[in-house]
PDB file of C-alpha atoms in Angstrom:
ATOM      1  CA  MET A1108       0.178  -0.009  -0.044  1.00  0.00           C
ATOM      2  CA  LYS A1109       2.836   2.596   0.973  1.00  0.00           C
ATOM      3  CA  ARG A1110       4.650   1.687  -2.908  1.00  0.00           C
ATOM      4  CA  VAL A1111       1.559   2.943  -4.710  1.00  0.00           C
ATOM      5  CA  ALA A1112       0.803   5.565  -2.061  1.00  0.00           C
ATOM      6  CA  ALA A1113       4.515   7.230  -3.150  1.00  0.00           C
ATOM      7  CA  LEU A1114       3.472   6.148  -7.085  1.00  0.00           C
ATOM      8  CA  GLY A1115       0.600   8.449  -7.234  1.00  0.00           C
ATOM      9  CA  VAL A1116       2.305  11.172  -4.925  1.00  0.00           C
ATOM     10  CA  ALA A1117       4.884  10.730  -7.332  1.00  0.00           C
ATOM     11  CA  VAL A1118       2.584  10.848 -10.280  1.00  0.00           C
ATOM     12  CA  ALA A1119       1.258  13.910  -8.808  1.00  0.00           C
ATOM     13  CA  ALA A1120       4.497  15.746  -8.889  1.00  0.00           C
ATOM     14  CA  TRP A1121       5.632  14.693 -12.488  1.00  0.00           C
ATOM     15  CA  ALA A1122       2.161  16.305 -13.431  1.00  0.00           C
ATOM     16  CA  TRP A1123       3.112  19.330 -11.267  1.00  0.00           C
ATOM     17  CA  VAL A1124       6.290  20.472 -12.612  1.00  0.00           C
ATOM     18  CA  VAL A1125       5.231  18.968 -16.303  1.00  0.00           C
ATOM     19  CA  ARG A1126       2.461  22.115 -15.721  1.00  0.00           C
ATOM     20  CA  GLU A1127       5.241  24.665 -14.510  1.00  0.00           C
ATOM     21  CA  SER A1128       7.271  23.506 -16.623  1.00  0.00           C
ATOM     22  CA  GLU A1129       4.404  24.704 -20.093  1.00  0.00           C
ATOM     23  CA  ARG A1130       3.765  27.992 -17.948  1.00  0.00           C
ATOM     24  CA  TRP A1131       6.901  29.389 -16.710  1.00  0.00           C
ATOM     25  CA  GLY A1132       6.965  32.896 -16.776  1.00  0.00           C
ATOM     26  CA  THR A1133       4.236  33.481 -18.246  1.00  0.00           C
ATOM     27  CA  LEU A1134       0.574  36.803 -17.428  1.00  0.00           C
ATOM     28  CA  PRO A1135      -2.727  34.039 -17.015  1.00  0.00           C
ATOM     29  CA  PRO A1136      -3.736  34.887 -20.589  1.00  0.00           C
ATOM     30  CA  GLU A1137      -0.638  34.049 -22.091  1.00  0.00           C
ATOM     31  CA  PRO A1138      -1.395  30.919 -22.934  1.00  0.00           C
ATOM     32  CA  ALA A1139      -4.312  30.820 -24.400  1.00  0.00           C
ATOM     33  CA  LEU A1140      -3.172  32.757 -27.314  1.00  0.00           C
ATOM     34  CA  SER A1141      -3.522  32.311 -30.493  1.00  0.00           C
ATOM     35  CA  LEU A1142       0.453  33.049 -31.502  1.00  0.00           C
ATOM     36  CA  PRO A1143       1.974  32.685 -34.972  1.00  0.00           C
ATOM     37  CA  GLY A1144       2.742  28.742 -36.124  1.00  0.00           C
ATOM     38  CA  ASP A1145       0.033  26.689 -33.945  1.00  0.00           C
ATOM     39  CA  ASP A1146      -2.169  26.710 -36.942  1.00  0.00           C
ATOM     40  CA  LEU A1147       0.765  23.605 -37.869  1.00  0.00           C
ATOM     41  CA  ILE A1148      -0.463  21.686 -35.324  1.00  0.00           C
ATOM     42  CA  PRO A1149      -3.860  22.163 -34.423  1.00  0.00           C
ATOM     43  CA  GLN A1150      -3.962  19.239 -32.865  1.00  0.00           C
ATOM     44  CA  PRO A1151      -0.482  19.626 -30.379  1.00  0.00           C
ATOM     45  CA  GLY A1152       0.157  16.663 -27.652  1.00  0.00           C
ATOM     46  CA  MET A1153       2.538  19.717 -25.895  1.00  0.00           C
ATOM     47  CA  ASN A1154       1.352  23.009 -26.222  1.00  0.00           C
ATOM     48  CA  ALA A1155       4.151  24.535 -23.846  1.00  0.00           C
ATOM     49  CA  THR A1156       3.970  28.367 -23.249  1.00  0.00           C
ATOM     50  CA  ARG A1157       6.462  30.129 -21.995  1.00  0.00           C
ATOM     51  CA  ALA A1158       7.821  34.037 -21.543  1.00  0.00           C
ATOM     52  CA  ILE A1159      10.456  37.247 -20.406  1.00  0.00           C
ATOM     53  CA  VAL A1160      10.813  40.769 -20.164  1.00  0.00           C
ATOM     54  CA  ILE A1161      13.978  41.946 -22.283  1.00  0.00           C
ATOM     55  CA  ASP A1162      14.562  45.374 -20.990  1.00  0.00           C
ATOM     56  CA  ALA A1163      15.205  47.040 -25.047  1.00  0.00           C
ATOM     57  CA  PRO A1164      13.083  46.908 -27.616  1.00  0.00           C
ATOM     58  CA  PRO A1165      11.935  44.327 -30.077  1.00  0.00           C
ATOM     59  CA  GLU A1166      13.792  45.956 -33.225  1.00  0.00           C
ATOM     60  CA  ASP A1167      16.778  45.099 -30.936  1.00  0.00           C
ATOM     61  CA  VAL A1168      15.385  41.679 -29.300  1.00  0.00           C
ATOM     62  CA  TYR A1169      14.517  39.839 -33.132  1.00  0.00           C
ATOM     63  CA  PRO A1170      18.185  39.739 -34.841  1.00  0.00           C
ATOM     64  CA  TRP A1171      18.884  37.847 -31.382  1.00  0.00           C
ATOM     65  CA  PHE A1172      16.604  35.105 -32.072  1.00  0.00           C
ATOM     66  CA  ALA A1173      16.352  35.093 -36.227  1.00  0.00           C
ATOM     67  CA  GLN A1174      20.360  34.550 -36.465  1.00  0.00           C
ATOM     68  CA  MET A1175      20.047  31.016 -34.234  1.00  0.00           C
ATOM     69  CA  GLY A1176      21.040  27.856 -36.070  1.00  0.00           C
ATOM     70  CA  PRO A1177      23.801  25.546 -35.700  1.00  0.00           C
ATOM     71  CA  GLY A1178      27.004  26.942 -37.332  1.00  0.00           C
ATOM     72  CA  ARG A1179      25.429  30.453 -36.992  1.00  0.00           C
ATOM     73  CA  ALA A1180      25.326  31.868 -33.978  1.00  0.00           C
ATOM     74  CA  GLY A1181      24.327  28.977 -31.635  1.00  0.00           C
ATOM     75  CA  TRP A1182      20.888  28.412 -29.504  1.00  0.00           C
ATOM     76  CA  TYR A1183      22.553  30.618 -26.125  1.00  0.00           C
ATOM     77  CA  SER A1184      21.245  27.853 -23.834  1.00  0.00           C
ATOM     78  CA  TYR A1185      23.122  25.286 -22.900  1.00  0.00           C
ATOM     79  CA  ASP A1186      26.581  24.760 -25.379  1.00  0.00           C
ATOM     80  CA  TRP A1187      27.306  21.493 -24.220  1.00  0.00           C
ATOM     81  CA  ILE A1188      24.618  20.524 -25.299  1.00  0.00           C
ATOM     82  CA  ASP A1189      23.184  21.906 -28.024  1.00  0.00           C
ATOM     83  CA  ASN A1190      25.959  24.144 -30.266  1.00  0.00           C
ATOM     84  CA  ARG A1191      28.193  21.009 -29.866  1.00  0.00           C
ATOM     85  CA  GLY A1192      30.867  23.119 -27.336  1.00  0.00           C
ATOM     86  CA  VAL A1193      30.912  26.294 -29.158  1.00  0.00           C
ATOM     87  CA  GLU A1194      29.833  29.135 -27.374  1.00  0.00           C
ATOM     88  CA  SER A1195      26.872  30.836 -28.653  1.00  0.00           C
ATOM     89  CA  ALA A1196      27.670  34.411 -30.094  1.00  0.00           C
ATOM     90  CA  ARG A1197      28.021  37.694 -27.647  1.00  0.00           C
ATOM     91  CA  GLU A1198      27.121  39.624 -31.186  1.00  0.00           C
ATOM     92  CA  VAL A1199      24.691  40.105 -33.970  1.00  0.00           C
ATOM     93  CA  ASN A1200      25.874  39.180 -37.295  1.00  0.00           C
ATOM     94  CA  PRO A1201      23.912  40.918 -39.943  1.00  0.00           C
ATOM     95  CA  ASP A1202      24.762  38.652 -42.308  1.00  0.00           C
ATOM     96  CA  TRP A1203      22.970  35.580 -40.370  1.00  0.00           C
ATOM     97  CA  VAL A1204      19.750  37.606 -39.282  1.00  0.00           C
ATOM     98  CA  ILE A1205      16.545  36.542 -40.679  1.00  0.00           C
ATOM     99  CA  THR A1206      13.563  38.460 -42.043  1.00  0.00           C
ATOM    100  CA  GLU A1207      12.077  36.331 -44.590  1.00  0.00           C
ATOM    101  CA  PRO A1208      10.449  32.319 -44.339  1.00  0.00           C
ATOM    102  CA  GLY A1209      12.393  29.242 -46.258  1.00  0.00           C
ATOM    103  CA  VAL A1210      15.496  29.432 -44.932  1.00  0.00           C
ATOM    104  CA  TYR A1211      17.179  26.522 -42.739  1.00  0.00           C
ATOM    105  CA  MET A1212      19.060  27.464 -40.204  1.00  0.00           C
ATOM    106  CA  GLY A1213      21.255  24.446 -40.041  1.00  0.00           C
ATOM    107  CA  GLY A1214      21.082  21.309 -37.815  1.00  0.00           C
ATOM    108  CA  MET A1215      22.426  18.523 -35.746  1.00  0.00           C
ATOM    109  CA  ALA A1216      21.354  14.818 -34.446  1.00  0.00           C
ATOM    110  CA  GLY A1217      19.118  14.295 -37.431  1.00  0.00           C
ATOM    111  CA  ILE A1218      17.047  17.175 -36.531  1.00  0.00           C
ATOM    112  CA  GLY A1219      16.802  20.125 -38.859  1.00  0.00           C
ATOM    113  CA  PHE A1220      15.137  24.146 -38.210  1.00  0.00           C
ATOM    114  CA  ARG A1221      13.591  25.867 -41.140  1.00  0.00           C
ATOM    115  CA  VAL A1222      11.892  29.275 -40.918  1.00  0.00           C
ATOM    116  CA  VAL A1223       8.288  28.747 -41.255  1.00  0.00           C
ATOM    117  CA  ASP A1224       7.808  32.996 -41.174  1.00  0.00           C
ATOM    118  CA  ALA A1225       9.362  35.438 -40.671  1.00  0.00           C
ATOM    119  CA  LYS A1226       8.315  39.817 -39.605  1.00  0.00           C
ATOM    120  CA  PRO A1227      11.332  41.267 -38.040  1.00  0.00           C
ATOM    121  CA  GLY A1228      10.519  42.783 -35.058  1.00  0.00           C
ATOM    122  CA  ARG A1229       7.903  40.965 -34.589  1.00  0.00           C
ATOM    123  CA  HIS A1230       7.487  37.098 -34.383  1.00  0.00           C
ATOM    124  CA  LEU A1231       9.443  34.377 -35.741  1.00  0.00           C
ATOM    125  CA  VAL A1232       8.446  30.411 -36.647  1.00  0.00           C
ATOM    126  CA  LEU A1233      10.822  28.027 -36.736  1.00  0.00           C
ATOM    127  CA  ILE A1234       9.451  23.380 -37.559  1.00  0.00           C
ATOM    128  CA  VAL A1235      11.412  21.420 -36.467  1.00  0.00           C
ATOM    129  CA  GLU A1236      12.368  18.557 -39.159  1.00  0.00           C
ATOM    130  CA  THR A1237      13.160  15.667 -37.814  1.00  0.00           C
ATOM    131  CA  ARG A1238      13.355  11.536 -39.444  1.00  0.00           C
ATOM    132  CA  SER A1239      10.443  10.726 -37.570  1.00  0.00           C
ATOM    133  CA  PRO A1240       7.062  11.004 -37.423  1.00  0.00           C
ATOM    134  CA  LEU A1241       7.371  13.584 -34.589  1.00  0.00           C
ATOM    135  CA  SER A1242       6.549  17.157 -35.642  1.00  0.00           C
ATOM    136  CA  PHE A1243       8.012  20.588 -33.356  1.00  0.00           C
ATOM    137  CA  THR A1244       6.942  24.098 -34.141  1.00  0.00           C
ATOM    138  CA  MET A1245       9.104  26.985 -32.566  1.00  0.00           C
ATOM    139  CA  SER A1246       7.270  30.364 -32.466  1.00  0.00           C
ATOM    140  CA  TYR A1247       8.781  33.294 -30.983  1.00  0.00           C
ATOM    141  CA  LEU A1248       6.589  36.691 -30.624  1.00  0.00           C
ATOM    142  CA  LEU A1249       7.696  39.954 -29.404  1.00  0.00           C
ATOM    143  CA  GLU A1250       5.605  42.570 -27.728  1.00  0.00           C
ATOM    144  CA  ARG A1251       6.854  45.924 -27.202  1.00  0.00           C
ATOM    145  CA  TRP A1252       6.623  46.330 -22.797  1.00  0.00           C
ATOM    146  CA  GLY A1253       5.989  49.777 -21.708  1.00  0.00           C
ATOM    147  CA  GLU A1254       8.585  52.612 -22.872  1.00  0.00           C
ATOM    148  CA  HIS A1255      11.945  50.293 -23.950  1.00  0.00           C
ATOM    149  CA  ALA A1256      11.406  47.013 -23.180  1.00  0.00           C
ATOM    150  CA  THR A1257      10.501  43.419 -24.990  1.00  0.00           C
ATOM    151  CA  ARG A1258       8.105  40.709 -24.405  1.00  0.00           C
ATOM    152  CA  VAL A1259       8.962  37.692 -25.859  1.00  0.00           C
ATOM    153  CA  ILE A1260       6.503  34.587 -24.998  1.00  0.00           C
ATOM    154  CA  VAL A1261       7.634  31.496 -26.959  1.00  0.00           C
ATOM    155  CA  ARG A1262       5.587  28.751 -27.945  1.00  0.00           C
ATOM    156  CA  VAL A1263       6.483  25.271 -27.864  1.00  0.00           C
ATOM    157  CA  ARG A1264       3.605  22.933 -29.813  1.00  0.00           C
ATOM    158  CA  GLY A1265       4.639  18.904 -30.521  1.00  0.00           C
ATOM    159  CA  ALA A1266       3.051  16.155 -31.689  1.00  0.00           C
ATOM    160  CA  SER A1267       3.877  12.771 -32.023  1.00  0.00           C
ATOM    161  CA  GLY A1268       2.669  10.867 -35.178  1.00  0.00           C
ATOM    162  CA  ARG A1269       1.629   7.783 -33.492  1.00  0.00           C
ATOM    163  CA  GLY A1270      -1.266   8.959 -31.302  1.00  0.00           C
ATOM    164  CA  ARG A1271      -2.796  10.254 -27.869  1.00  0.00           C
ATOM    165  CA  TRP A1272      -0.723   7.863 -25.842  1.00  0.00           C
ATOM    166  CA  MET A1273       2.430   8.870 -28.148  1.00  0.00           C
ATOM    167  CA  ASP A1274       1.505  12.277 -27.425  1.00  0.00           C
ATOM    168  CA  ALA A1275       1.332  11.982 -23.985  1.00  0.00           C
ATOM    169  CA  LEU A1276       4.527  10.610 -23.407  1.00  0.00           C
ATOM    170  CA  VAL A1277       5.614  13.479 -25.825  1.00  0.00           C
ATOM    171  CA  ARG A1278       4.227  16.439 -22.684  1.00  0.00           C
ATOM    172  CA  HIS A1279       5.341  14.361 -20.016  1.00  0.00           C
ATOM    173  CA  LEU A1280       8.927  12.829 -21.606  1.00  0.00           C
ATOM    174  CA  LEU A1281      10.245  16.280 -24.166  1.00  0.00           C
ATOM    175  CA  GLY A1282       8.254  18.901 -22.205  1.00  0.00           C
ATOM    176  CA  PRO A1283       9.675  19.261 -19.020  1.00  0.00           C
ATOM    177  CA  GLY A1284      13.477  19.126 -21.086  1.00  0.00           C
ATOM    178  CA  ASP A1285      12.450  22.014 -23.593  1.00  0.00           C
ATOM    179  CA  PHE A1286      11.806  23.369 -21.275  1.00  0.00           C
ATOM    180  CA  VAL A1287      14.991  23.490 -19.464  1.00  0.00           C
ATOM    181  CA  MET A1288      16.758  24.572 -22.856  1.00  0.00           C
ATOM    182  CA  VAL A1289      14.371  26.978 -23.692  1.00  0.00           C
ATOM    183  CA  ARG A1290      14.393  28.640 -20.365  1.00  0.00           C
ATOM    184  CA  ARG A1291      18.172  28.807 -20.543  1.00  0.00           C
ATOM    185  CA  GLN A1292      18.407  30.385 -24.221  1.00  0.00           C
ATOM    186  CA  LEU A1293      15.838  33.457 -22.848  1.00  0.00           C
ATOM    187  CA  LEU A1294      18.180  33.860 -21.006  1.00  0.00           C
ATOM    188  CA  GLY A1295      20.483  33.750 -22.786  1.00  0.00           C
ATOM    189  CA  VAL A1296      19.358  36.370 -24.930  1.00  0.00           C
ATOM    190  CA  LYS A1297      18.114  39.005 -22.160  1.00  0.00           C
ATOM    191  CA  GLU A1298      21.703  39.379 -21.023  1.00  0.00           C
ATOM    192  CA  ARG A1299      23.133  39.592 -24.834  1.00  0.00           C
ATOM    193  CA  ALA A1300      20.539  41.780 -25.814  1.00  0.00           C
ATOM    194  CA  GLU A1301      19.930  44.058 -22.781  1.00  0.00           C
ATOM    195  CA  ARG A1302      24.266  44.527 -22.545  1.00  0.00           C
ATOM    196  CA  SER A1303      24.915  45.897 -25.806  1.00  0.00           C
TER     197      SER A1303
END
């Protein structure tokens, strides 16, 4: 009986972790907002929205996201995991900044990133290309916040392509790991954009 109770507590605790990781930094209405790119995965198994305020205007924040990718600026997250140990860029390189859809940002380990929607200073939508039935999108929405700051809302949507049970696994297993990386990415961009 104690094992069953302990398992119940562990499951409830993990469900709480998953829920909280899906809305880190958001204000109450933000997880329900419709963002560019939502239509690409209309019924996601994973639907996470995270947000941060960066003390720089949207036109100065956008290039940091629009230059991401391996062999480019990196991802501003844990470089030893997602950038082969190479430090992510500390400056904006205008040659890397993407301003229109269709551009391939690069890839590694069988995962590629393609821009499907871009509006400089406003939003950037990526689709994650894999060799599996998994599908993911990442949407970055930038909104002016006060006179000089930017509210960045990031939405990651994913689907297994294999039904509800697999979607639940994607949400509960990949979701928290994605949170760790996206949170660090947002903090990395904040640090760089505010410094420059």
